[in-house]
CSV table of C-alpha atoms in Angstrom, one decimal:
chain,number,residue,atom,x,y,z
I,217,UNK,CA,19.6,10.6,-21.4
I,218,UNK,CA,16.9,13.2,-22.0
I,219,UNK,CA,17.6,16.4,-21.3
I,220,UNK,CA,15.7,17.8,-18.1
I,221,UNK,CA,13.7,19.9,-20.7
I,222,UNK,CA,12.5,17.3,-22.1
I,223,UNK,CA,11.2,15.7,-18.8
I,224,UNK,CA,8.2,13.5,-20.0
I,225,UNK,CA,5.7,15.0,-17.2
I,226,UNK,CA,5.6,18.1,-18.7
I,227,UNK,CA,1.8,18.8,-20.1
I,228,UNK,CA,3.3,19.8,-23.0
I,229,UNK,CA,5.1,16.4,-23.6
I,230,UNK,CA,2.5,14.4,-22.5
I,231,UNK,CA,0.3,15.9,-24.9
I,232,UNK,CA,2.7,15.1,-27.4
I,233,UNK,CA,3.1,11.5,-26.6
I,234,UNK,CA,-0.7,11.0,-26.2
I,235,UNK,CA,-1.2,12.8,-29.6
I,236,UNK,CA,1.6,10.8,-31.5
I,237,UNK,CA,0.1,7.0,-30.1
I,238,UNK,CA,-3.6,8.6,-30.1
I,239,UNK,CA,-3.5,7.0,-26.5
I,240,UNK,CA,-6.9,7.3,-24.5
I,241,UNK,CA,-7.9,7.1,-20.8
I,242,UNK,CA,-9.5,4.2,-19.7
I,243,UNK,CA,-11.3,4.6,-17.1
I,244,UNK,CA,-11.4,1.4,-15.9
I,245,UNK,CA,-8.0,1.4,-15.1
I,246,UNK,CA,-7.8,4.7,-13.5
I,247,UNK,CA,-5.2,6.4,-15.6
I,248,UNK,CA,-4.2,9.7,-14.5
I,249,UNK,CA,-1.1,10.5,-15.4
I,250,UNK,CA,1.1,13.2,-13.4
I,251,UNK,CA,2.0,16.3,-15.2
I,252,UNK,CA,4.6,17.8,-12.6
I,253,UNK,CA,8.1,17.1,-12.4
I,254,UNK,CA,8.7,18.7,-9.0
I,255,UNK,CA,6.1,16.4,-7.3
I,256,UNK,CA,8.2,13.2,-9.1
I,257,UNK,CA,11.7,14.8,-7.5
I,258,UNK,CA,9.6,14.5,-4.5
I,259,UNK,CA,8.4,10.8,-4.4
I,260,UNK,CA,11.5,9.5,-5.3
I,261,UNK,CA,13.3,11.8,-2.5
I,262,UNK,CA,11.0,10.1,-0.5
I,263,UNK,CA,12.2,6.6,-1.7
I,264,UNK,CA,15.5,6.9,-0.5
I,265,UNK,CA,16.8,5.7,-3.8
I,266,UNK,CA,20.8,5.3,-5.3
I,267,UNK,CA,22.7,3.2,-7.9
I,268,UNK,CA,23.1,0.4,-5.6
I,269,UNK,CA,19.6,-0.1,-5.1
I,270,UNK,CA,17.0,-1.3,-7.1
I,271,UNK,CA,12.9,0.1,-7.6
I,272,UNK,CA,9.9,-1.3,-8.8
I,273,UNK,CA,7.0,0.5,-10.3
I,274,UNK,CA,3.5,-0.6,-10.7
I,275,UNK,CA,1.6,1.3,-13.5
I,276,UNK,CA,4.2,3.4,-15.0
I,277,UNK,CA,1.7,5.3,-17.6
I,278,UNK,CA,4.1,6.5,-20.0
I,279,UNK,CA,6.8,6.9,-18.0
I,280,UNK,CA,7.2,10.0,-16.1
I,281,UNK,CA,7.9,8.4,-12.9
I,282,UNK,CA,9.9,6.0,-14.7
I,283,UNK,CA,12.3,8.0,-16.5
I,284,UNK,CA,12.9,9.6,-12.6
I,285,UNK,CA,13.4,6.5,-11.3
I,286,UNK,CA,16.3,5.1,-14.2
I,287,UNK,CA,17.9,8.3,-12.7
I,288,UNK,CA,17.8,7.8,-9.0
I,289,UNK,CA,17.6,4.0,-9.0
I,290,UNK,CA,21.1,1.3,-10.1
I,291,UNK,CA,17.7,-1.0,-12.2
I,292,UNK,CA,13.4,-0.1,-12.2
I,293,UNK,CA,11.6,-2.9,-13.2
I,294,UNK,CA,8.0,-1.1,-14.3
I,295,UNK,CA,5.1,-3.6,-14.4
I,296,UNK,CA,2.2,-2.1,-16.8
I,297,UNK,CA,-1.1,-4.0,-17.2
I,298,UNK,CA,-2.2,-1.6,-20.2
I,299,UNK,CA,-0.7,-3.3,-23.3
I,300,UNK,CA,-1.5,-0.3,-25.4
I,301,UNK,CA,1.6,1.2,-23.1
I,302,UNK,CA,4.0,-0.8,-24.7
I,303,UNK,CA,5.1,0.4,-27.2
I,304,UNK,CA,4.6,4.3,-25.5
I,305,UNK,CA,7.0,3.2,-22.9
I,306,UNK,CA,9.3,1.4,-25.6
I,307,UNK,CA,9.6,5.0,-27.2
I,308,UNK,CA,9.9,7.5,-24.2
I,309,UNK,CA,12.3,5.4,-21.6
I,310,UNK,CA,14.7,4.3,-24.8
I,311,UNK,CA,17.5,6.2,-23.1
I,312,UNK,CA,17.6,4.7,-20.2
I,313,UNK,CA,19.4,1.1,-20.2
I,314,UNK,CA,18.0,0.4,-17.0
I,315,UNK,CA,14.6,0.2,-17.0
I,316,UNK,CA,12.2,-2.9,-17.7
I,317,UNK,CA,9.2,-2.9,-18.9
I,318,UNK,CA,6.8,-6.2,-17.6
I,319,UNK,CA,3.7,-6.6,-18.7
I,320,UNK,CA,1.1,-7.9,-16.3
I,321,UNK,CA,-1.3,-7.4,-13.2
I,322,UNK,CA,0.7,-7.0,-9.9
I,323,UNK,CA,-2.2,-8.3,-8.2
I,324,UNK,CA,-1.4,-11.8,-10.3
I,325,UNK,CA,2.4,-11.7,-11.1
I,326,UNK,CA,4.3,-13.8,-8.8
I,327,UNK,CA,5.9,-10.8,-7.2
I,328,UNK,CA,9.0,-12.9,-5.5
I,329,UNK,CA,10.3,-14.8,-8.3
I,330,UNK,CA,10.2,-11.5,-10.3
I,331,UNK,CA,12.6,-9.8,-7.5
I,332,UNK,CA,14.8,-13.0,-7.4
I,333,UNK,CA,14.8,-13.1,-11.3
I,334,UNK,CA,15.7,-9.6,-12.2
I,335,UNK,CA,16.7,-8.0,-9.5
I,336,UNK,CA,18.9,-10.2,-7.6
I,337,UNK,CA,22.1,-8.1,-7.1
I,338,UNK,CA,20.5,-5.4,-5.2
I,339,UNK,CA,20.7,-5.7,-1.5
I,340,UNK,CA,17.7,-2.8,-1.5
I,341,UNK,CA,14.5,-2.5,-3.2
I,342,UNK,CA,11.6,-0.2,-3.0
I,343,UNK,CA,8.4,-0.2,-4.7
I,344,UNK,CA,7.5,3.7,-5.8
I,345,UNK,CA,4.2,4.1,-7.8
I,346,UNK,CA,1.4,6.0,-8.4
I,347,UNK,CA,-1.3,3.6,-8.0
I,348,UNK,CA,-4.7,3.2,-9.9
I,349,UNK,CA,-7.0,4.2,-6.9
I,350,UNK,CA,-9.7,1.5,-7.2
I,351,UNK,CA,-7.0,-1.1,-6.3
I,352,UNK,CA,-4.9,0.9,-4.4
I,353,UNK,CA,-5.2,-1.2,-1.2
I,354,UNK,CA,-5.5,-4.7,-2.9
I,355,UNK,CA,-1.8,-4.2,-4.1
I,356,UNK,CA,-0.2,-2.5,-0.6
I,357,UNK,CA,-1.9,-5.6,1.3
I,358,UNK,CA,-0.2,-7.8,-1.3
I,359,UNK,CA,3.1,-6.0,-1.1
I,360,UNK,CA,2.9,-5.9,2.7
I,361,UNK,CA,1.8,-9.5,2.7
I,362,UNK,CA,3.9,-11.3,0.7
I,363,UNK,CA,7.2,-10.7,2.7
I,364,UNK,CA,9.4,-9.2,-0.3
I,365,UNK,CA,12.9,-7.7,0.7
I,366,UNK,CA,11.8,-4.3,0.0
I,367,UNK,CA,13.3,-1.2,2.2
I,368,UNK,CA,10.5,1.1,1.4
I,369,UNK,CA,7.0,1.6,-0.5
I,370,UNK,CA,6.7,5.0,-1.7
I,371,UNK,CA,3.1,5.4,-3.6
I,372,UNK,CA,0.6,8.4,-4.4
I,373,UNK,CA,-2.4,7.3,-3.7
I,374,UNK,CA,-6.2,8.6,-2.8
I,375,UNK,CA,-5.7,11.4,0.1
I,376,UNK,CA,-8.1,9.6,2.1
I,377,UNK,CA,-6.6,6.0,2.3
I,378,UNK,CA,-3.5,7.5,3.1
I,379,UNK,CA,-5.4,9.2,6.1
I,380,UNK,CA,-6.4,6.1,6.8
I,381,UNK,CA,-3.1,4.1,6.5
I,382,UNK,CA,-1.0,6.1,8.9
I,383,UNK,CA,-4.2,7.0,11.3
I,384,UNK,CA,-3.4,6.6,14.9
I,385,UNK,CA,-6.0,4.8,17.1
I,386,UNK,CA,-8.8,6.3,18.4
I,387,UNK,CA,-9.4,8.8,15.4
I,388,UNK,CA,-12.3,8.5,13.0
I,389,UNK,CA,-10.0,7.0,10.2
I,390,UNK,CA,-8.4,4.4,12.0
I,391,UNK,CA,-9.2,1.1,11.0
I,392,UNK,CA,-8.1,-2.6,9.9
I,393,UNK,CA,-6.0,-1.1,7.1
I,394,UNK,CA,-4.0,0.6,9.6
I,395,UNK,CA,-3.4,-2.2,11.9
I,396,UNK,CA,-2.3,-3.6,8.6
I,397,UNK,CA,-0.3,-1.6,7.2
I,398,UNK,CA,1.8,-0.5,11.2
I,399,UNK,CA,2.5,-4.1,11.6
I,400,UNK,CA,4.3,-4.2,8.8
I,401,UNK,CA,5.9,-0.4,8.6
I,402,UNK,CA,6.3,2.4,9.6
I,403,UNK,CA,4.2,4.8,8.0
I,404,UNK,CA,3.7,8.9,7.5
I,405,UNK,CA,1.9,11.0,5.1
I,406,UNK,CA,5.0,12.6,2.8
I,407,UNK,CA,2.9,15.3,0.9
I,408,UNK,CA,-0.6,16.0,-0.2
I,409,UNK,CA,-1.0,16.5,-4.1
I,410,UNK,CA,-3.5,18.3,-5.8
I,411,UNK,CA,-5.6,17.5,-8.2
I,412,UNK,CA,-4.5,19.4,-10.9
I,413,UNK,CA,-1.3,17.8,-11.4
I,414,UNK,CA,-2.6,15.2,-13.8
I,415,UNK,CA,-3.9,14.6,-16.6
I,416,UNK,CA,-7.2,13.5,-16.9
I,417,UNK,CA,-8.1,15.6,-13.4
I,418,UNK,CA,-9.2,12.5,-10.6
I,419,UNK,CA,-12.0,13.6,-8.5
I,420,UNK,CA,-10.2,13.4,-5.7
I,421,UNK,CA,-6.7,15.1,-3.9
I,422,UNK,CA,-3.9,12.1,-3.6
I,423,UNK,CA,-1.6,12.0,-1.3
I,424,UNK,CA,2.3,10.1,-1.2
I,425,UNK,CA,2.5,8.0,1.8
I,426,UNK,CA,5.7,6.2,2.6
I,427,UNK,CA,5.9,2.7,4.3
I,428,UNK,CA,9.5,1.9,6.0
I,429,UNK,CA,9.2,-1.7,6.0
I,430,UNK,CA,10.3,-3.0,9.7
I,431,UNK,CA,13.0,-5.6,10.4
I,432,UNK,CA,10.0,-7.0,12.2
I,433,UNK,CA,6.7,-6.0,13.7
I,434,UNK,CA,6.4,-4.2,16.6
I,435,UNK,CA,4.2,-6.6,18.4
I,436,UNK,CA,5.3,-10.4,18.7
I,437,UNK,CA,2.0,-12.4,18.0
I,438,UNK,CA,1.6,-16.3,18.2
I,439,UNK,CA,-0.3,-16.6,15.1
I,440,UNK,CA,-0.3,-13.8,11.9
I,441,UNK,CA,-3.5,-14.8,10.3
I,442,UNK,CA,-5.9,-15.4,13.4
I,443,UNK,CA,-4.1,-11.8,14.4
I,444,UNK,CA,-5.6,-10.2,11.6
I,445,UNK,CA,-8.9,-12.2,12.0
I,446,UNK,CA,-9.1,-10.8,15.6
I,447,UNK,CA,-8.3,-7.2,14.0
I,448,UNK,CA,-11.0,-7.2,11.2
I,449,UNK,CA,-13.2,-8.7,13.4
I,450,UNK,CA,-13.7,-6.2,15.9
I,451,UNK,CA,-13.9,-3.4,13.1
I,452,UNK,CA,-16.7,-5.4,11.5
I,453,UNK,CA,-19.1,-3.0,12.1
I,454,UNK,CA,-18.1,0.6,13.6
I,455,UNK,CA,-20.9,1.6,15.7
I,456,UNK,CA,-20.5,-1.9,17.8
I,457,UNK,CA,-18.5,-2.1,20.5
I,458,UNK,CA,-16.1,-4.9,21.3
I,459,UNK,CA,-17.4,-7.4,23.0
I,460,UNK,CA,-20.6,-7.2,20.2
I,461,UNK,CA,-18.6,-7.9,16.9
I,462,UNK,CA,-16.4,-10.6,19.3
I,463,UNK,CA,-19.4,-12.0,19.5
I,464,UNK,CA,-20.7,-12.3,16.5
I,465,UNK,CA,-18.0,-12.6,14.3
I,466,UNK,CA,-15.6,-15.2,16.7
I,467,UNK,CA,-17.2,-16.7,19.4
I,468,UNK,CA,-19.9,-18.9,20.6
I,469,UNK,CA,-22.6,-17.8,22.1
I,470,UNK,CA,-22.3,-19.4,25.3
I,471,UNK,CA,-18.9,-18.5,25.3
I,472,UNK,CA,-19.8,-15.1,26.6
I,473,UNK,CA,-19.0,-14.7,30.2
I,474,UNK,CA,-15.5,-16.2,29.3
I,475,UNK,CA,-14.9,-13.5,26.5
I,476,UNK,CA,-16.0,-10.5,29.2
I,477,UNK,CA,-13.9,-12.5,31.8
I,478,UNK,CA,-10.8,-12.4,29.1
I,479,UNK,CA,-11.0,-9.1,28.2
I,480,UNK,CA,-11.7,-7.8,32.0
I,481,UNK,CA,-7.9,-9.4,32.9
I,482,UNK,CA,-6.3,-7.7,30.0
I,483,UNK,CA,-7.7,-4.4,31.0
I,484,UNK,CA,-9.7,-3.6,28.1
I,485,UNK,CA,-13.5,-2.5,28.9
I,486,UNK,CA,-15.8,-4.6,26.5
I,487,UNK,CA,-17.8,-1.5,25.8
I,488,UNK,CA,-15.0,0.5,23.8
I,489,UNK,CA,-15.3,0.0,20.3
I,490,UNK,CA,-12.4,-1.1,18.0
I,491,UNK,CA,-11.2,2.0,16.6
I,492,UNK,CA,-9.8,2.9,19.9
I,493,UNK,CA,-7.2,-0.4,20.5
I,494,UNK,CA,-3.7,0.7,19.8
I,495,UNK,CA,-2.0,-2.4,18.0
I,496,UNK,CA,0.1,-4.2,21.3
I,497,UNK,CA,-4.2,-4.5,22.9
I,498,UNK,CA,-4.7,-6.4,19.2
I,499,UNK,CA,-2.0,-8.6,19.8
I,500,UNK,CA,-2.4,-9.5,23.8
I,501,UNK,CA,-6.0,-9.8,22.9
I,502,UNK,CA,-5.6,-12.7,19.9
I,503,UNK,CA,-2.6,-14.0,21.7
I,504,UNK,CA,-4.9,-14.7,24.7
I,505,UNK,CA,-7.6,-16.0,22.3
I,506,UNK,CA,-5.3,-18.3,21.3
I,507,UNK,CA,-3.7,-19.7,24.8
I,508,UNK,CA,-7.1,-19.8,26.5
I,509,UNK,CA,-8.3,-22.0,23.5
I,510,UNK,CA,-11.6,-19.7,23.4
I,511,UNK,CA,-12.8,-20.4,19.8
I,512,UNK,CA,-13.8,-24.3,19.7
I,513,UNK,CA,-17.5,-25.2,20.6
């Protein structure tokens, strides 16, 4: 194993790997790689990691967060879309027996069969990552969605969707993302990141956010889907209130007074707006869709 001098997010050894491959950004994959070890001791803290458990990386650069992981972690399967990685990653992580490299895009791998192919003797697994922002929430909705046995989802992503993520209802950045992403875990903001820990600079601060997938969500609901149709429904648009993107987005027309009768014997006023339901009002309000059969013509 390398040396801890010789810790690949260093900017000196970055450079050095960039130079020898002539690797460069592309910027339609939003590459920025980090350049600070104590941030990585910090994210995979946060993951909770040991030998007898296993972690999965999406993006894995040229393998800063990798190399940390193959310490913490028993295996780390890293999944890199970029094939001009390859070989980078063949070169930097060869001291560490267990790591694998995949190539593909997490967003079309069949994410299950991976888990019960290669990962199979751990009873734990956690994805830790530092995600390409423009698809940062396509792959947590995926990971959230597709039921894998993971423990927790550690991932530095844009300061502001991690704001958003563990928002609480009734502030200015809660939303459908966070309905989302509380059904599934438990969520909190584990450290803000500046910019000037990577190389290229992003725009924008990042922040780790840590999901602790629960046993089961905190709400029982009759249906999942038509749950989260209710959800993104009534955040259609912001400025309406309830009853008005109910209305347009669910219900017929005629179906009014029953919708205002509905919400009046759950106790929620028609005029509030969604931002301000906590998650149990989303899920007595689409399980009472559903038993009162409102949606047919």
């Amino acid at each position: 194993m390398h040396a801890s001098g010789k810790d690949i997010a260093t900017p000196t050894r970055t450079k050095e790997v960039l130079e020898k491959y002539g690797f460069s950004f592309k910027k339609s994959l939003g590459q920025n790689f980090l350049i600070d070890t104590n941030i990585l001791h910090n994210i995979v803290e946060a993951a909770d990691l040991d030998s007898s458990k296993a972690a999965i990386e999406i993006g894995p650069g040229i393998g800063a967060l990798t190399e940390q992981l193959g310490r913490a972690a028993g295996h780390v399967l890293a999944i890199e879309i970029d094939q001009r990685l390859l070989p980078i990653l063949e070169d930097t992580l060869a001291p560490y027996d267990n790591i694998e490299v995949v190539h593909g895009d997490v967003l079309e791998l069949d994410l299950a069969a991976l888990v019960r192919d290669k990962l199979s003797g751990y009873e734990k697994v956690s994805v830790v990552a530092n995600l390409p922002y423009y698809v940062t929430t396509a792959i947590l909705m995926k990971l959230l969605e597709s039921r894998l046995p993971l423990e927790n989802i550690v991932v530095m992503i844009q300061k502001e969707v991690a704001e958003r993520i563990a928002a609480k209802p009734g502030s200015k950045d809660y939303g459908s993302l966070s309905v989302a992403a509380q059904f599934y875990a438990e969520t909190e903001v584990a450290m803000i990141v500046p910019a000037s820990v990577f190389i290229p600079r992003p725009n924008v601060d990042s922040a780790v956010i840590k999901l602790k997938i629960r046993d089961r969500p905190p709400v029982e609901v009759d249906d999942e889907n038509f749950f989260f149709r209710v959800v993104r429904a009534c955040f259609a648009q912001r400025r309406k209130t309830l009853l008005n993107n109910l209305m347009s987005r669910l219900f017929d027309k005629q179906r009014k007074d029953e919708v205002i009768q509905m919400l009046s014997d759950l106790e929620i006023e028609p005029s509030r707006r969604g931002e301000t339901l906590s998650i149990d009002e989303y899920a007595s309000l689409a399980n009472e869709i559903i038993r009162r059969q409102l949606l047919g013509k």
